PDB file of C-alpha atoms in Angstrom:
ATOM      1  CA  GLN A 407     -12.399  13.240  87.842  1.00  0.00           C
ATOM      2  CA  VAL A 408     -12.077  10.213  85.594  1.00  0.00           C
ATOM      3  CA  GLN A 409     -12.805   6.619  86.506  1.00  0.00           C
ATOM      4  CA  LEU A 410     -11.628   3.641  84.504  1.00  0.00           C
ATOM      5  CA  VAL A 411     -12.957   0.136  85.029  1.00  0.00           C
ATOM      6  CA  GLU A 412     -11.428  -2.886  83.333  1.00  0.00           C
ATOM      7  CA  SER A 413     -13.199  -6.163  82.783  1.00  0.00           C
ATOM      8  CA  GLY A 414     -12.906  -9.311  80.724  1.00  0.00           C
ATOM      9  CA  GLY A 415      -9.928 -10.957  82.333  1.00  0.00           C
ATOM     10  CA  GLY A 416      -9.848 -14.619  83.169  1.00  0.00           C
ATOM     11  CA  LEU A 417      -8.191 -17.954  82.595  1.00  0.00           C
ATOM     12  CA  VAL A 418      -7.486 -19.055  79.046  1.00  0.00           C
ATOM     13  CA  GLN A 419      -5.401 -21.765  77.425  1.00  0.00           C
ATOM     14  CA  ALA A 420      -2.362 -20.949  75.338  1.00  0.00           C
ATOM     15  CA  GLY A 421      -3.412 -20.099  71.806  1.00  0.00           C
ATOM     16  CA  GLY A 422      -6.772 -18.834  72.944  1.00  0.00           C
ATOM     17  CA  SER A 423      -8.295 -15.383  72.843  1.00  0.00           C
ATOM     18  CA  LEU A 424      -9.621 -12.876  75.308  1.00  0.00           C
ATOM     19  CA  ARG A 425     -11.153  -9.432  74.966  1.00  0.00           C
ATOM     20  CA  LEU A 426     -10.626  -6.848  77.675  1.00  0.00           C
ATOM     21  CA  SER A 427     -12.819  -3.790  78.125  1.00  0.00           C
ATOM     22  CA  CYS A 428     -12.120  -0.476  79.783  1.00  0.00           C
ATOM     23  CA  VAL A 429     -15.083   1.775  80.432  1.00  0.00           C
ATOM     24  CA  ARG A 430     -14.437   5.446  81.120  1.00  0.00           C
ATOM     25  CA  SER A 431     -16.705   7.603  83.249  1.00  0.00           C
ATOM     26  CA  GLY A 432     -16.549  10.990  84.897  1.00  0.00           C
ATOM     27  CA  ARG A 433     -15.579  14.260  83.255  1.00  0.00           C
ATOM     28  CA  THR A 434     -16.442  14.656  79.606  1.00  0.00           C
ATOM     29  CA  PHE A 435     -12.993  15.719  78.455  1.00  0.00           C
ATOM     30  CA  SER A 436     -11.471  12.744  76.726  1.00  0.00           C
ATOM     31  CA  GLY A 437      -7.853  13.797  76.654  1.00  0.00           C
ATOM     32  CA  TYR A 438      -5.417  12.585  74.054  1.00  0.00           C
ATOM     33  CA  GLY A 439      -5.518   8.830  74.261  1.00  0.00           C
ATOM     34  CA  MET A 440      -5.784   5.556  76.100  1.00  0.00           C
ATOM     35  CA  GLY A 441      -3.272   2.877  76.807  1.00  0.00           C
ATOM     36  CA  TRP A 442      -3.058  -0.682  78.037  1.00  0.00           C
ATOM     37  CA  PHE A 443      -0.287  -1.784  80.359  1.00  0.00           C
ATOM     38  CA  ARG A 444       0.408  -5.022  82.151  1.00  0.00           C
ATOM     39  CA  ARG A 445       2.334  -6.234  85.169  1.00  0.00           C
ATOM     40  CA  ALA A 446       3.529  -9.807  85.245  1.00  0.00           C
ATOM     41  CA  PRO A 447       4.612 -11.469  88.496  1.00  0.00           C
ATOM     42  CA  GLY A 448       8.026 -10.231  89.543  1.00  0.00           C
ATOM     43  CA  LYS A 449       8.204  -7.681  86.742  1.00  0.00           C
ATOM     44  CA  GLU A 450       7.666  -3.986  86.300  1.00  0.00           C
ATOM     45  CA  ARG A 451       4.535  -2.729  84.633  1.00  0.00           C
ATOM     46  CA  GLU A 452       5.089  -2.539  80.898  1.00  0.00           C
ATOM     47  CA  PHE A 453       3.443  -0.913  77.925  1.00  0.00           C
ATOM     48  CA  VAL A 454       1.140  -3.028  75.783  1.00  0.00           C
ATOM     49  CA  ALA A 455      -0.828  -0.796  73.412  1.00  0.00           C
ATOM     50  CA  ALA A 456      -2.071   2.751  72.936  1.00  0.00           C
ATOM     51  CA  ILE A 457      -4.662   4.524  70.827  1.00  0.00           C
ATOM     52  CA  ARG A 458      -5.690   8.129  70.294  1.00  0.00           C
ATOM     53  CA  TRP A 459      -9.228   9.307  71.068  1.00  0.00           C
ATOM     54  CA  SER A 460      -9.176  11.164  67.763  1.00  0.00           C
ATOM     55  CA  GLY A 461      -7.999   9.368  64.664  1.00  0.00           C
ATOM     56  CA  ASN A 462      -6.866   5.805  64.206  1.00  0.00           C
ATOM     57  CA  SER A 463      -3.230   5.959  65.249  1.00  0.00           C
ATOM     58  CA  THR A 464      -2.118   3.048  67.397  1.00  0.00           C
ATOM     59  CA  ASP A 465       1.072   1.718  68.896  1.00  0.00           C
ATOM     60  CA  TYR A 466       1.999  -1.717  70.211  1.00  0.00           C
ATOM     61  CA  ALA A 467       4.751  -3.293  72.189  1.00  0.00           C
ATOM     62  CA  ASP A 468       6.901  -5.620  70.107  1.00  0.00           C
ATOM     63  CA  ALA A 469       5.877  -8.557  72.277  1.00  0.00           C
ATOM     64  CA  VAL A 470       2.224  -8.267  71.246  1.00  0.00           C
ATOM     65  CA  LYS A 471       2.381  -6.998  67.668  1.00  0.00           C
ATOM     66  CA  GLY A 472       0.320  -9.131  65.343  1.00  0.00           C
ATOM     67  CA  ARG A 473      -1.545 -10.737  68.235  1.00  0.00           C
ATOM     68  CA  PHE A 474      -3.194  -7.892  70.156  1.00  0.00           C
ATOM     69  CA  THR A 475      -5.440  -5.156  68.812  1.00  0.00           C
ATOM     70  CA  ILE A 476      -6.514  -2.022  70.641  1.00  0.00           C
ATOM     71  CA  ILE A 477      -9.971  -0.768  69.681  1.00  0.00           C
ATOM     72  CA  ARG A 478     -11.689   2.490  70.544  1.00  0.00           C
ATOM     73  CA  ASP A 479     -15.409   3.249  70.723  1.00  0.00           C
ATOM     74  CA  ASN A 480     -15.849   6.943  71.458  1.00  0.00           C
ATOM     75  CA  ALA A 481     -19.644   6.720  71.669  1.00  0.00           C
ATOM     76  CA  LYS A 482     -19.381   4.161  74.454  1.00  0.00           C
ATOM     77  CA  ASN A 483     -16.366   5.763  76.113  1.00  0.00           C
ATOM     78  CA  THR A 484     -14.753   2.381  75.945  1.00  0.00           C
ATOM     79  CA  VAL A 485     -11.462   0.987  74.786  1.00  0.00           C
ATOM     80  CA  TYR A 486     -10.913  -2.704  74.160  1.00  0.00           C
ATOM     81  CA  LEU A 487      -7.915  -4.938  73.954  1.00  0.00           C
ATOM     82  CA  GLN A 488      -8.459  -7.944  71.722  1.00  0.00           C
ATOM     83  CA  MET A 489      -5.867 -10.565  72.595  1.00  0.00           C
ATOM     84  CA  ASN A 490      -5.329 -13.480  70.239  1.00  0.00           C
ATOM     85  CA  SER A 491      -2.807 -16.301  70.166  1.00  0.00           C
ATOM     86  CA  LEU A 492      -2.213 -15.878  73.865  1.00  0.00           C
ATOM     87  CA  LYS A 493       0.976 -17.191  75.395  1.00  0.00           C
ATOM     88  CA  PRO A 494       1.827 -18.067  78.998  1.00  0.00           C
ATOM     89  CA  GLU A 495       4.125 -15.048  79.098  1.00  0.00           C
ATOM     90  CA  ASP A 496       1.070 -12.846  78.558  1.00  0.00           C
ATOM     91  CA  THR A 497      -0.058 -13.740  82.074  1.00  0.00           C
ATOM     92  CA  ALA A 498      -0.334 -10.486  83.988  1.00  0.00           C
ATOM     93  CA  VAL A 499      -2.642  -7.963  85.529  1.00  0.00           C
ATOM     94  CA  TYR A 500      -3.775  -5.700  82.710  1.00  0.00           C
ATOM     95  CA  TYR A 501      -4.467  -2.028  83.324  1.00  0.00           C
ATOM     96  CA  CYS A 502      -6.056   0.633  81.184  1.00  0.00           C
ATOM     97  CA  ALA A 503      -4.973   4.230  81.533  1.00  0.00           C
ATOM     98  CA  GLU A 504      -5.823   7.627  80.117  1.00  0.00           C
ATOM     99  CA  ASN A 505      -3.474  10.336  78.928  1.00  0.00           C
ATOM    100  CA  ILE A 506      -4.998  13.796  79.262  1.00  0.00           C
ATOM    101  CA  ARG A 507      -1.755  15.747  79.357  1.00  0.00           C
ATOM    102  CA  PHE A 508       0.606  14.794  76.559  1.00  0.00           C
ATOM    103  CA  TYR A 509       0.079  15.016  72.836  1.00  0.00           C
ATOM    104  CA  GLY A 510       0.343  11.948  70.670  1.00  0.00           C
ATOM    105  CA  LEU A 511       0.736   8.279  71.402  1.00  0.00           C
ATOM    106  CA  ARG A 512       2.606   7.528  74.604  1.00  0.00           C
ATOM    107  CA  THR A 513       4.247   4.340  75.793  1.00  0.00           C
ATOM    108  CA  THR A 514       5.475   5.237  79.281  1.00  0.00           C
ATOM    109  CA  GLU A 515       3.555   5.071  82.552  1.00  0.00           C
ATOM    110  CA  THR A 516       4.464   8.635  83.438  1.00  0.00           C
ATOM    111  CA  ALA A 517       2.468   9.949  80.477  1.00  0.00           C
ATOM    112  CA  TYR A 518      -0.796   8.641  81.921  1.00  0.00           C
ATOM    113  CA  GLN A 519      -2.793  10.240  84.732  1.00  0.00           C
ATOM    114  CA  TYR A 520      -5.763   7.952  85.331  1.00  0.00           C
ATOM    115  CA  TRP A 521      -5.593   4.227  85.922  1.00  0.00           C
ATOM    116  CA  GLY A 522      -8.030   1.394  86.386  1.00  0.00           C
ATOM    117  CA  GLN A 523      -7.766  -1.249  89.084  1.00  0.00           C
ATOM    118  CA  GLY A 524      -6.614  -3.924  86.675  1.00  0.00           C
ATOM    119  CA  THR A 525      -7.972  -7.244  85.503  1.00  0.00           C
ATOM    120  CA  GLN A 526      -6.148 -10.552  85.816  1.00  0.00           C
ATOM    121  CA  VAL A 527      -5.294 -12.524  82.701  1.00  0.00           C
ATOM    122  CA  THR A 528      -3.894 -15.996  83.195  1.00  0.00           C
ATOM    123  CA  VAL A 529      -2.724 -18.083  80.254  1.00  0.00           C
ATOM    124  CA  SER A 530      -2.121 -21.745  80.943  1.00  0.00           C
ATOM    125  CA  SER A 531       0.156 -24.024  78.955  1.00  0.00           C
TER     126      SER A 531
END
């Protein structure tokens, strides 16, 4: 079994920065990669960023390119999401997830098997 715990959410002003953490525990097998998703009020959960456990390949949603960075630390079994230049539309519950089934970077919810409980990010204007 795999457990994922997000932290680092909070209230920040537009233009500010926030760094989210996702700590993995449980079985040693690391799978193929990790992803960050978010769910804004009244919207479906959407892809934010993904990174492979092996290598440096990453992928980002168009809405966050140039502002968000996904970072992996294999030794700490942790993935981070550095969020800069935050906008009110970034307000959402952010979830980390692990893909242990499908090869390569994945951007859809169905490609991920383990999910954290989420951490709230609120960006004020």
